[in-house]
């Protein structure tokens, strides 16, 4: 009954509407789905793609944000940066930090995955605790670690003194400051690596291990010749994603060291920030942004190429 | 028999080690809570106490006194709720269009969305800052929310969820005359509810913790969010900062409490989403 009513009204409607309006409607119908994608596309166009192009343009100007005039200076900003020792110093700091962070996060994450890959509620609970710091704000994490690293009253120096060693000003000593920053990042990141490694471990079919065990393989051989190679896609994914996010280190530096002591933690993003908002060298900061972005693009492309190659010879 | 006893012993050793590692990782959070309940003099003892001598709850009241804590908390909440509403709806619409819709250039446009995942905030912030300044949006919630309205990750996550849903039910609803909004909000959303809830939680956590964006886009003390407020609280301390760290710790505990609660309730979903969605 209801059905027939509906078809009746539909027919009636189509009889009444002229052909031009009907065509317009079917045309609109074709576009309606697109209209639902439009807000997302428009937001990205305005707040991502346009600023990306604009940053690129600004990088060829001598613009200073506090002044209205903007002069095209060609590649001057790039030649300045590439010819300046600070640039290589900042790159070195960033890569040193990043490599320490990636290696420690992944090695500890893998060890944790092997240790915590047990199906029980207790282990699930413990995994939950280990993953939690990943979601704690870096600002708050930095605050706790500033307190732990405090030269006079910090817990770390108390522990150090138990071993008869002298107290260290962890964040003021240029030898210890980078490792001290890395520790905070590793603390936050190992849980994530662990969760992904466990997902990887669980995707390895158990009959591989059984077959190898029958052939007399010991635990180390199982790990070396089955677990590690079959985890390699996950490892690659984690290396690249951790590398990229680690290269963007900013918050912990802004809170814990302000780039110091003596510029020893002046990593790229922190340098971009101070160049743009303390020195107002907008053009030069944009050139640094573009160099930084190209590095990230290359890393992403590398990941894509390697993972594609993997798929090829496995398939 | 001996082998069984042996494997049991291994299990116990493993459990003890695992518990020790868990406690070690939990320690900084424990230390934050304990320090937040110590008095100024107890913070400066030669041998630190692992458990406070007495609970100095007044540190928490003090945190509200030294900075406009309630205001910062409110600002953070407004920003987070605003981002949840905008990002979720924009992602729902886009995920529908890319998963179930038909239009020209769909695959290509979706690539444009995915490409956004590669671009960090630091690459686009200067032009957006200028844009916000021209719109007079600096130092307002608009600048905190609108530029981050489209979450490529959220669109990707929901599109995956929508794609796995059966088309027959949708076709039936469409024949019955359901409009697209009805399809999205009355059918797709309930069917993909676990993913939607997970996305809401992840948006909440990331906006609650955000620092770089509010640091750039706001400058008056009235517009500070918690992360900025706490960072400024520490910067404002002249001289020996150990004098005030019990208050900073109290402010910090209150700032992460919503995250800890949400995380505890939603942990299973978050872990599943992380393990499944990132590696595809």
XYZ file of C-alpha atoms in Angstrom:
595
model
C 0.000 0.000 0.000
C 2.697 2.454 1.024
C 4.867 1.401 -1.877
C 2.207 2.064 -4.467
C 1.482 5.443 -2.927
C 5.092 6.426 -3.253
C 5.365 5.358 -6.901
C 2.194 7.296 -7.623
C 3.507 10.533 -6.203
C 6.820 10.018 -7.992
C 5.067 9.567 -11.313
C 2.947 12.572 -10.646
C 6.029 14.626 -9.890
C 7.791 13.611 -13.066
C 4.722 14.481 -15.099
C 4.603 17.947 -13.621
C 8.292 18.927 -13.836
C 9.465 20.241 -17.219
C 12.337 18.476 -19.008
C 14.912 21.219 -18.389
C 14.468 20.993 -14.638
C 14.648 17.180 -14.834
C 17.970 17.387 -16.677
C 19.248 19.861 -14.156
C 18.209 17.490 -11.397
C 19.946 14.452 -12.853
C 23.016 16.579 -13.361
C 22.844 17.646 -9.736
C 22.309 14.034 -8.719
C 25.613 13.179 -10.394
C 27.366 15.918 -8.458
C 25.747 15.293 -5.090
C 28.255 12.647 -4.037
C 31.048 15.015 -4.951
C 29.472 17.732 -2.824
C 29.949 15.519 0.220
C 33.672 15.283 -0.497
C 33.819 19.011 -1.162
C 34.184 20.355 2.426
C 37.182 18.129 3.057
C 38.738 18.989 -0.299
C 38.086 22.704 0.163
C 39.595 22.735 3.661
C 42.681 20.914 2.412
C 42.966 23.225 -0.578
C 42.808 26.351 1.571
C 44.744 25.153 4.615
C 47.200 22.709 3.076
C 47.797 22.950 -0.644
C 47.624 26.719 -0.921
C 49.927 27.290 2.116
C 52.312 24.690 0.725
C 52.619 26.613 -2.533
C 52.706 29.897 -0.673
C 55.560 28.697 1.572
C 57.434 27.732 -1.573
C 56.895 31.223 -3.004
C 57.860 33.006 0.244
C 61.101 31.024 0.327
C 62.259 33.029 -2.725
C 61.635 36.394 -1.051
C 63.428 38.434 1.586
C 60.184 38.884 3.510
C 60.356 39.919 7.146
C 56.992 39.410 8.823
C 57.164 42.703 10.717
C 57.540 44.715 7.497
C 55.103 44.952 4.592
C 57.625 44.935 1.709
C 58.464 41.636 0.092
C 61.187 41.447 -2.546
C 61.919 38.507 -4.825
C 65.511 37.419 -4.172
C 65.702 34.184 -6.171
C 67.565 31.384 -4.475
C 69.399 33.680 -2.047
C 67.788 32.121 1.023
C 68.784 28.655 -0.122
C 72.374 29.599 -0.908
C 72.595 31.407 2.429
C 71.418 28.342 4.345
C 73.453 25.827 2.366
C 76.549 27.981 2.789
C 76.085 28.441 6.507
C 77.619 26.248 9.179
C 74.543 26.547 11.432
C 72.541 24.674 8.832
C 74.830 21.644 8.870
C 75.025 21.856 12.651
C 71.224 21.815 12.893
C 70.988 18.904 10.428
C 73.569 16.998 12.422
C 71.693 17.590 15.687
C 68.407 16.533 14.104
C 69.835 13.352 12.588
C 71.774 12.423 15.736
C 68.621 12.800 17.788
C 66.528 10.961 15.216
C 68.862 8.002 14.808
C 69.198 7.536 18.578
C 65.430 7.821 18.943
C 64.601 5.389 16.115
C 67.144 2.740 17.132
C 66.238 2.777 20.819
C 62.471 2.939 20.245
C 62.525 0.048 17.790
C 64.977 -2.210 19.611
C 63.219 -1.750 22.960
C 59.830 -1.943 21.243
C 60.750 -5.279 19.664
C 62.078 -6.676 22.954
C 58.875 -5.574 24.683
C 56.806 -7.174 21.915
C 58.580 -10.514 22.377
C 58.138 -10.248 26.122
C 54.521 -9.101 26.211
C 53.108 -11.197 23.362
C 51.108 -13.392 25.743
C 47.364 -13.868 25.506
C 46.106 -13.184 28.990
C 44.195 -10.401 30.672
C 47.113 -9.557 32.918
C 49.476 -9.107 29.985
C 46.850 -7.098 28.102
C 46.585 -4.829 31.137
C 50.359 -4.372 31.290
C 50.492 -3.664 27.547
C 47.863 -0.990 28.139
C 50.091 0.712 30.711
C 53.137 0.573 28.446
C 51.186 2.090 25.531
C 49.700 4.871 27.696
C 52.618 7.361 27.577
C 52.100 7.538 23.791
C 48.950 9.551 24.521
C 50.333 11.727 27.300
C 51.036 15.278 26.161
C 54.709 15.909 25.400
C 54.476 19.115 27.430
C 53.476 17.203 30.561
C 55.984 14.418 29.908
C 58.678 17.072 29.515
C 57.679 18.647 32.849
C 58.057 15.365 34.744
C 61.408 14.677 33.134
C 62.643 18.226 33.848
C 61.920 17.467 37.472
C 63.613 14.052 37.315
C 66.645 15.627 35.568
C 66.846 18.562 38.022
C 70.493 19.005 38.966
C 69.974 19.627 42.677
C 66.834 17.757 43.683
C 66.153 15.487 40.717
C 65.668 11.788 41.222
C 68.156 10.821 38.512
C 71.064 12.463 40.303
C 70.028 10.693 43.520
C 70.205 7.384 41.706
C 73.524 8.376 40.120
C 74.939 9.276 43.534
C 74.040 5.801 44.827
C 76.693 4.538 42.427
C 79.190 7.042 43.802
C 79.095 9.272 40.720
C 78.967 13.063 40.641
C 75.661 14.791 39.908
C 75.127 15.931 36.326
C 73.154 18.929 35.042
C 71.510 16.737 32.445
C 69.795 19.488 30.448
C 72.564 22.082 30.752
C 75.422 19.791 29.759
C 75.862 19.637 25.988
C 77.076 16.026 26.266
C 73.956 14.726 28.017
C 71.203 16.977 26.721
C 70.420 15.103 23.480
C 70.288 11.657 25.126
C 68.122 13.216 27.869
C 65.644 14.413 25.212
C 65.768 11.041 23.453
C 64.827 9.238 26.682
C 61.571 11.205 26.918
C 60.696 10.392 23.325
C 61.582 6.714 23.744
C 59.495 6.553 26.905
C 56.517 7.911 24.970
C 57.103 5.849 21.835
C 58.072 2.301 22.834
C 54.494 1.259 23.584
C 53.402 2.131 20.055
C 56.306 0.167 18.546
C 55.478 -2.746 20.842
C 51.810 -2.822 19.795
C 52.702 -2.805 16.096
C 55.433 -5.422 16.501
C 52.964 -7.658 18.366
C 50.487 -7.242 15.506
C 53.330 -8.290 13.192
C 54.278 -11.285 15.345
C 50.692 -12.499 15.445
C 50.434 -12.431 11.673
C 53.257 -14.990 11.330
C 51.660 -18.428 10.791
C 52.538 -20.775 13.655
C 53.195 -23.745 11.356
C 56.378 -22.010 10.137
C 57.750 -22.357 13.650
C 56.453 -25.902 14.043
C 58.027 -27.022 10.778
C 61.360 -25.435 11.664
C 61.279 -26.888 15.176
C 60.778 -30.390 13.712
C 63.852 -29.745 11.573
C 65.754 -29.130 14.805
C 65.977 -25.326 14.819
C 66.669 -23.788 18.236
C 65.014 -20.662 19.653
C 67.644 -18.264 18.322
C 67.464 -19.777 14.843
C 63.676 -19.499 14.881
C 63.999 -15.814 15.801
C 66.805 -15.112 13.338
C 65.445 -16.981 10.321
C 61.664 -16.781 10.754
C 60.626 -13.963 13.097
C 63.020 -11.226 11.967
C 62.587 -11.659 8.179
C 58.801 -11.947 8.445
C 58.679 -8.866 10.673
C 60.688 -6.821 8.181
C 57.712 -5.101 6.477
C 56.479 -3.942 9.898
C 60.012 -2.944 10.886
C 60.416 -0.905 7.717
C 57.091 0.810 8.340
C 58.084 1.648 11.918
C 61.589 2.822 10.959
C 60.235 5.298 8.414
C 57.268 6.576 10.430
C 59.326 6.928 13.614
C 62.108 8.570 11.610
C 59.725 11.118 10.097
C 57.980 11.984 13.354
C 61.267 12.067 15.232
C 62.751 14.520 12.722
C 59.947 16.916 13.636
C 61.103 17.115 17.261
C 59.974 20.466 18.614
C 57.890 20.380 21.799
C 60.434 18.757 24.080
C 63.121 21.177 22.889
C 60.866 24.215 23.295
C 59.942 23.133 26.830
C 63.153 21.547 28.109
C 66.104 23.304 26.460
C 65.071 26.223 24.209
C 67.623 24.945 21.729
C 70.448 25.216 24.233
C 72.897 24.854 25.801
C 74.924 26.769 23.202
C 72.571 25.776 20.366
C 73.364 22.109 20.972
C 69.673 21.147 20.626
C 68.799 23.581 17.845
C 67.053 20.944 15.712
C 65.534 21.948 12.377
C 61.907 22.521 13.369
C 62.926 24.464 16.460
C 65.227 26.558 14.303
C 62.404 27.160 11.805
C 60.203 28.325 14.663
C 62.722 30.757 16.161
C 63.749 32.019 12.735
C 60.111 32.775 11.845
C 58.756 34.017 15.171
C 61.716 35.438 17.104
C 63.866 36.790 14.296
C 60.949 37.287 11.870
C 63.067 36.089 8.928
C 60.019 34.672 7.202
C 61.647 34.181 3.797
C 64.665 32.357 5.135
C 62.531 30.246 7.486
C 60.373 29.247 4.509
C 63.458 28.119 2.601
C 64.422 25.957 5.579
C 60.865 24.609 5.669
C 61.127 23.616 2.009
C 64.447 21.829 2.526
C 62.964 20.041 5.527
C 59.886 19.063 3.526
C 61.984 17.647 0.695
C 63.858 15.442 3.189
C 60.532 14.118 4.488
C 59.253 13.524 0.956
C 62.395 11.575 0.072
C 61.984 9.381 3.159
C 58.340 8.714 2.306
C 59.264 7.876 -1.281
C 61.959 5.525 -0.010
C 59.446 3.692 2.150
C 57.049 3.410 -0.760
C 59.730 2.098 -3.131
C 61.061 -0.509 -0.717
C 57.634 -1.773 0.307
C 56.611 -2.031 -3.356
C 59.714 -4.045 -4.162
C 58.939 -6.352 -1.237
C 55.462 -7.049 -2.540
C 56.948 -7.863 -5.944
C 59.290 -10.613 -5.002
C 57.025 -12.075 -2.360
C 54.149 -12.296 -4.831
C 57.112 -33.719 33.889
C 60.349 -31.876 34.504
C 59.836 -29.992 31.258
C 56.431 -28.840 32.411
C 57.775 -27.582 35.730
C 60.541 -25.879 33.781
C 58.160 -24.046 31.484
C 56.131 -22.981 34.490
C 59.240 -21.497 36.064
C 59.978 -19.683 32.795
C 56.456 -18.297 32.865
C 56.922 -16.961 36.389
C 60.275 -15.365 35.562
C 58.749 -13.808 32.462
C 55.854 -12.427 34.482
C 58.145 -10.949 37.129
C 60.308 -9.317 34.470
C 57.260 -8.034 32.593
C 55.793 -6.565 35.779
C 59.117 -4.862 36.572
C 59.272 -3.338 33.070
C 55.646 -2.171 33.350
C 56.347 -0.495 36.693
C 59.456 1.177 35.264
C 57.448 2.648 32.387
C 54.665 3.697 34.733
C 57.176 5.337 37.076
C 57.286 8.873 35.579
C 53.485 9.095 35.876
C 53.682 7.788 39.451
C 56.415 10.309 40.208
C 54.280 13.133 38.839
C 51.362 12.172 41.093
C 53.559 11.686 44.166
C 55.397 14.968 43.598
C 52.092 16.793 43.197
C 51.177 15.769 46.749
C 54.409 16.820 48.434
C 55.053 20.069 50.271
C 57.698 22.480 49.057
C 60.133 21.359 51.749
C 59.536 17.666 51.065
C 60.352 18.262 47.375
C 63.803 19.454 48.422
C 64.803 16.656 50.773
C 68.309 15.243 50.403
C 66.847 11.761 50.062
C 63.572 11.957 48.134
C 60.586 10.169 49.622
C 58.909 7.605 47.350
C 55.597 8.199 49.113
C 54.512 11.653 50.326
C 54.696 12.275 54.086
C 51.232 13.780 53.964
C 48.896 14.562 51.070
C 49.353 18.244 50.281
C 46.077 18.647 48.378
C 46.466 22.414 48.694
C 48.941 22.202 45.766
C 45.942 21.602 43.531
C 44.117 24.647 44.879
C 47.361 26.597 44.458
C 47.507 25.616 40.763
C 44.129 27.302 40.299
C 45.441 30.387 42.074
C 48.751 30.925 40.258
C 47.259 30.557 36.783
C 43.648 30.875 35.546
C 43.501 27.095 35.451
C 39.731 26.766 35.019
C 39.853 29.144 32.065
C 42.671 27.157 30.394
C 40.802 23.940 31.034
C 37.693 25.441 29.473
C 39.639 26.733 26.467
C 41.143 23.288 25.902
C 37.700 21.726 26.144
C 36.129 24.189 23.686
C 38.961 23.665 21.194
C 38.724 19.878 21.526
C 34.952 19.714 21.198
C 35.054 22.108 18.243
C 37.661 19.972 16.505
C 35.706 16.789 17.199
C 32.488 18.220 15.732
C 34.143 19.689 12.644
C 36.636 16.905 11.886
C 34.121 14.133 12.490
C 31.420 15.587 10.244
C 33.786 16.577 7.461
C 35.307 13.081 7.641
C 31.898 11.361 7.675
C 30.792 13.203 4.539
C 34.073 12.669 2.716
C 34.320 9.027 3.783
C 30.794 8.450 2.438
C 31.658 10.144 -0.854
C 34.893 8.220 -1.329
C 33.603 4.852 -0.097
C 30.063 4.740 -1.520
C 29.677 7.725 -3.799
C 30.085 7.932 -7.563
C 31.673 10.969 -9.129
C 34.271 11.899 -11.656
C 37.886 11.863 -10.461
C 37.123 10.031 -7.249
C 40.363 8.046 -7.067
C 42.510 11.027 -7.975
C 40.844 13.288 -5.421
C 41.247 10.635 -2.766
C 44.979 10.611 -3.484
C 44.992 14.356 -2.801
C 43.489 13.614 0.604
C 45.975 10.857 1.376
C 48.885 13.065 0.304
C 47.926 15.417 3.127
C 49.165 12.771 5.569
C 52.737 13.478 4.454
C 52.665 17.227 5.092
C 53.554 18.202 8.663
C 52.073 21.302 10.360
C 55.467 22.940 10.293
C 55.394 23.178 6.503
C 52.203 25.225 6.282
C 52.056 27.291 9.465
C 53.546 30.562 8.187
C 51.025 31.178 5.357
C 48.169 30.048 7.611
C 49.362 32.436 10.314
C 49.287 35.269 7.772
C 45.863 34.154 6.565
C 44.487 34.066 10.123
C 45.993 37.485 10.764
C 44.254 38.920 7.658
C 40.952 37.412 8.746
C 41.487 38.779 12.295
C 41.122 35.208 13.481
C 44.411 35.159 15.391
C 43.897 34.584 19.082
C 40.401 33.173 18.544
C 39.026 29.639 18.543
C 38.491 29.928 14.780
C 42.248 29.819 14.200
C 42.573 26.825 16.510
C 39.770 24.822 14.900
C 39.026 25.690 11.279
C 42.487 25.169 9.682
C 42.520 21.647 11.128
C 38.974 20.836 10.049
C 39.889 18.144 7.542
C 41.691 15.179 9.047
C 43.173 13.008 6.301
C 43.703 10.241 8.831
C 40.061 10.397 9.944
C 38.769 10.310 6.361
C 41.015 7.356 5.604
C 39.925 5.472 8.734
C 36.186 6.000 8.138
C 36.434 5.255 4.426
C 38.003 1.882 5.252
C 35.166 1.169 7.678
C 32.440 2.284 5.226
C 33.941 0.299 2.370
C 33.582 -2.940 4.294
C 29.846 -2.328 4.825
C 27.294 -4.100 2.666
C 25.920 -2.084 -0.270
C 22.567 -3.936 -0.465
C 21.245 -2.357 2.724
C 22.209 1.081 1.455
C 20.601 0.476 -1.947
C 17.402 -0.655 -0.236
C 17.348 2.505 1.859
C 18.045 4.612 -1.203
C 15.152 3.025 -3.102
C 12.972 3.809 -0.095
C 13.823 7.435 -0.717
C 16.421 8.011 2.008
C 18.576 11.060 1.313
C 22.341 11.038 1.617
C 22.387 12.644 5.042
C 20.005 9.970 6.280
C 22.253 7.291 4.754
C 25.300 8.725 6.508
C 23.845 9.506 9.918
C 21.173 6.830 10.243
C 22.874 3.894 8.512
C 26.608 4.217 7.943
C 27.369 5.875 11.265
C 25.600 3.297 13.455
C 27.041 0.420 11.416
C 30.587 1.755 11.749
C 30.089 2.952 15.313
C 33.244 1.379 16.852
C 35.417 3.132 14.260
C 33.556 6.406 14.719
C 33.975 6.263 18.501
C 37.659 5.424 18.136
C 38.108 8.370 15.783
C 36.366 10.724 18.222
C 38.685 9.533 20.996
C 41.782 9.972 18.842
C 40.720 13.488 17.783
C 40.066 14.341 21.421
C 43.473 13.094 22.558
C 45.408 14.824 19.803
C 43.663 18.153 20.262
C 43.864 17.996 24.061
C 47.634 17.453 23.732
C 48.277 19.891 20.896
C 50.955 22.475 21.537
C 52.553 23.775 18.341
C 49.335 25.068 16.767
C 47.929 26.945 19.810
C 51.422 28.303 20.486
C 51.504 29.883 17.022
C 47.873 30.957 16.730
C 47.202 32.487 20.165
C 49.062 35.080 22.163
C 46.800 36.549 24.861
C 46.788 34.788 28.207
C 42.981 34.518 27.992
C 43.237 32.207 24.989
C 45.840 29.807 26.358
C 45.117 26.103 26.413
C 46.422 23.839 29.172
C 49.629 22.765 27.446
C 50.578 26.389 26.766
C 49.421 27.533 30.210
C 51.581 24.961 31.987
C 54.591 25.740 29.805
C 54.173 29.444 30.610
C 53.712 28.668 34.298
C 57.133 27.068 34.336
C 58.682 29.880 32.275
C 57.278 32.458 34.677
C 59.229 31.006 37.581
C 62.320 33.057 38.197
C 65.268 31.569 40.020
C 65.068 28.170 41.650
C 62.289 26.302 39.870
C 62.432 23.472 42.405
C 60.474 25.852 44.662
C 57.375 25.455 42.512
C 57.562 22.041 40.960
C 54.976 20.520 43.305
C 52.466 23.000 41.878
C 53.525 22.356 38.279
C 53.090 18.640 38.955
C 49.610 19.225 40.415
C 48.672 21.260 37.330
C 50.073 18.478 35.142
C 48.151 15.702 36.879
C 44.876 17.564 36.351
C 45.799 18.207 32.713
C 46.359 14.535 31.856
C 43.473 13.189 33.953
C 40.894 13.421 31.114
C 43.321 11.614 28.793
C 43.995 8.855 31.324
C 40.263 8.347 31.898
C 39.377 8.274 28.215
C 42.345 6.038 27.448
C 41.455 3.570 30.203
C 37.874 3.271 28.981
C 38.734 3.063 25.293
C 42.088 1.313 25.372
C 40.957 -1.860 23.593
C 39.494 0.070 20.645
C 42.475 2.406 20.396
C 44.974 -0.460 20.372
C 42.960 -2.317 17.747
C 42.671 0.783 15.560
C 46.401 1.456 15.827
C 47.379 -2.127 15.044
C 45.008 -2.361 12.074
C 44.881 1.018 10.405
C 48.488 2.130 10.332
C 49.869 -0.836 8.491
C 47.986 -0.959 5.239
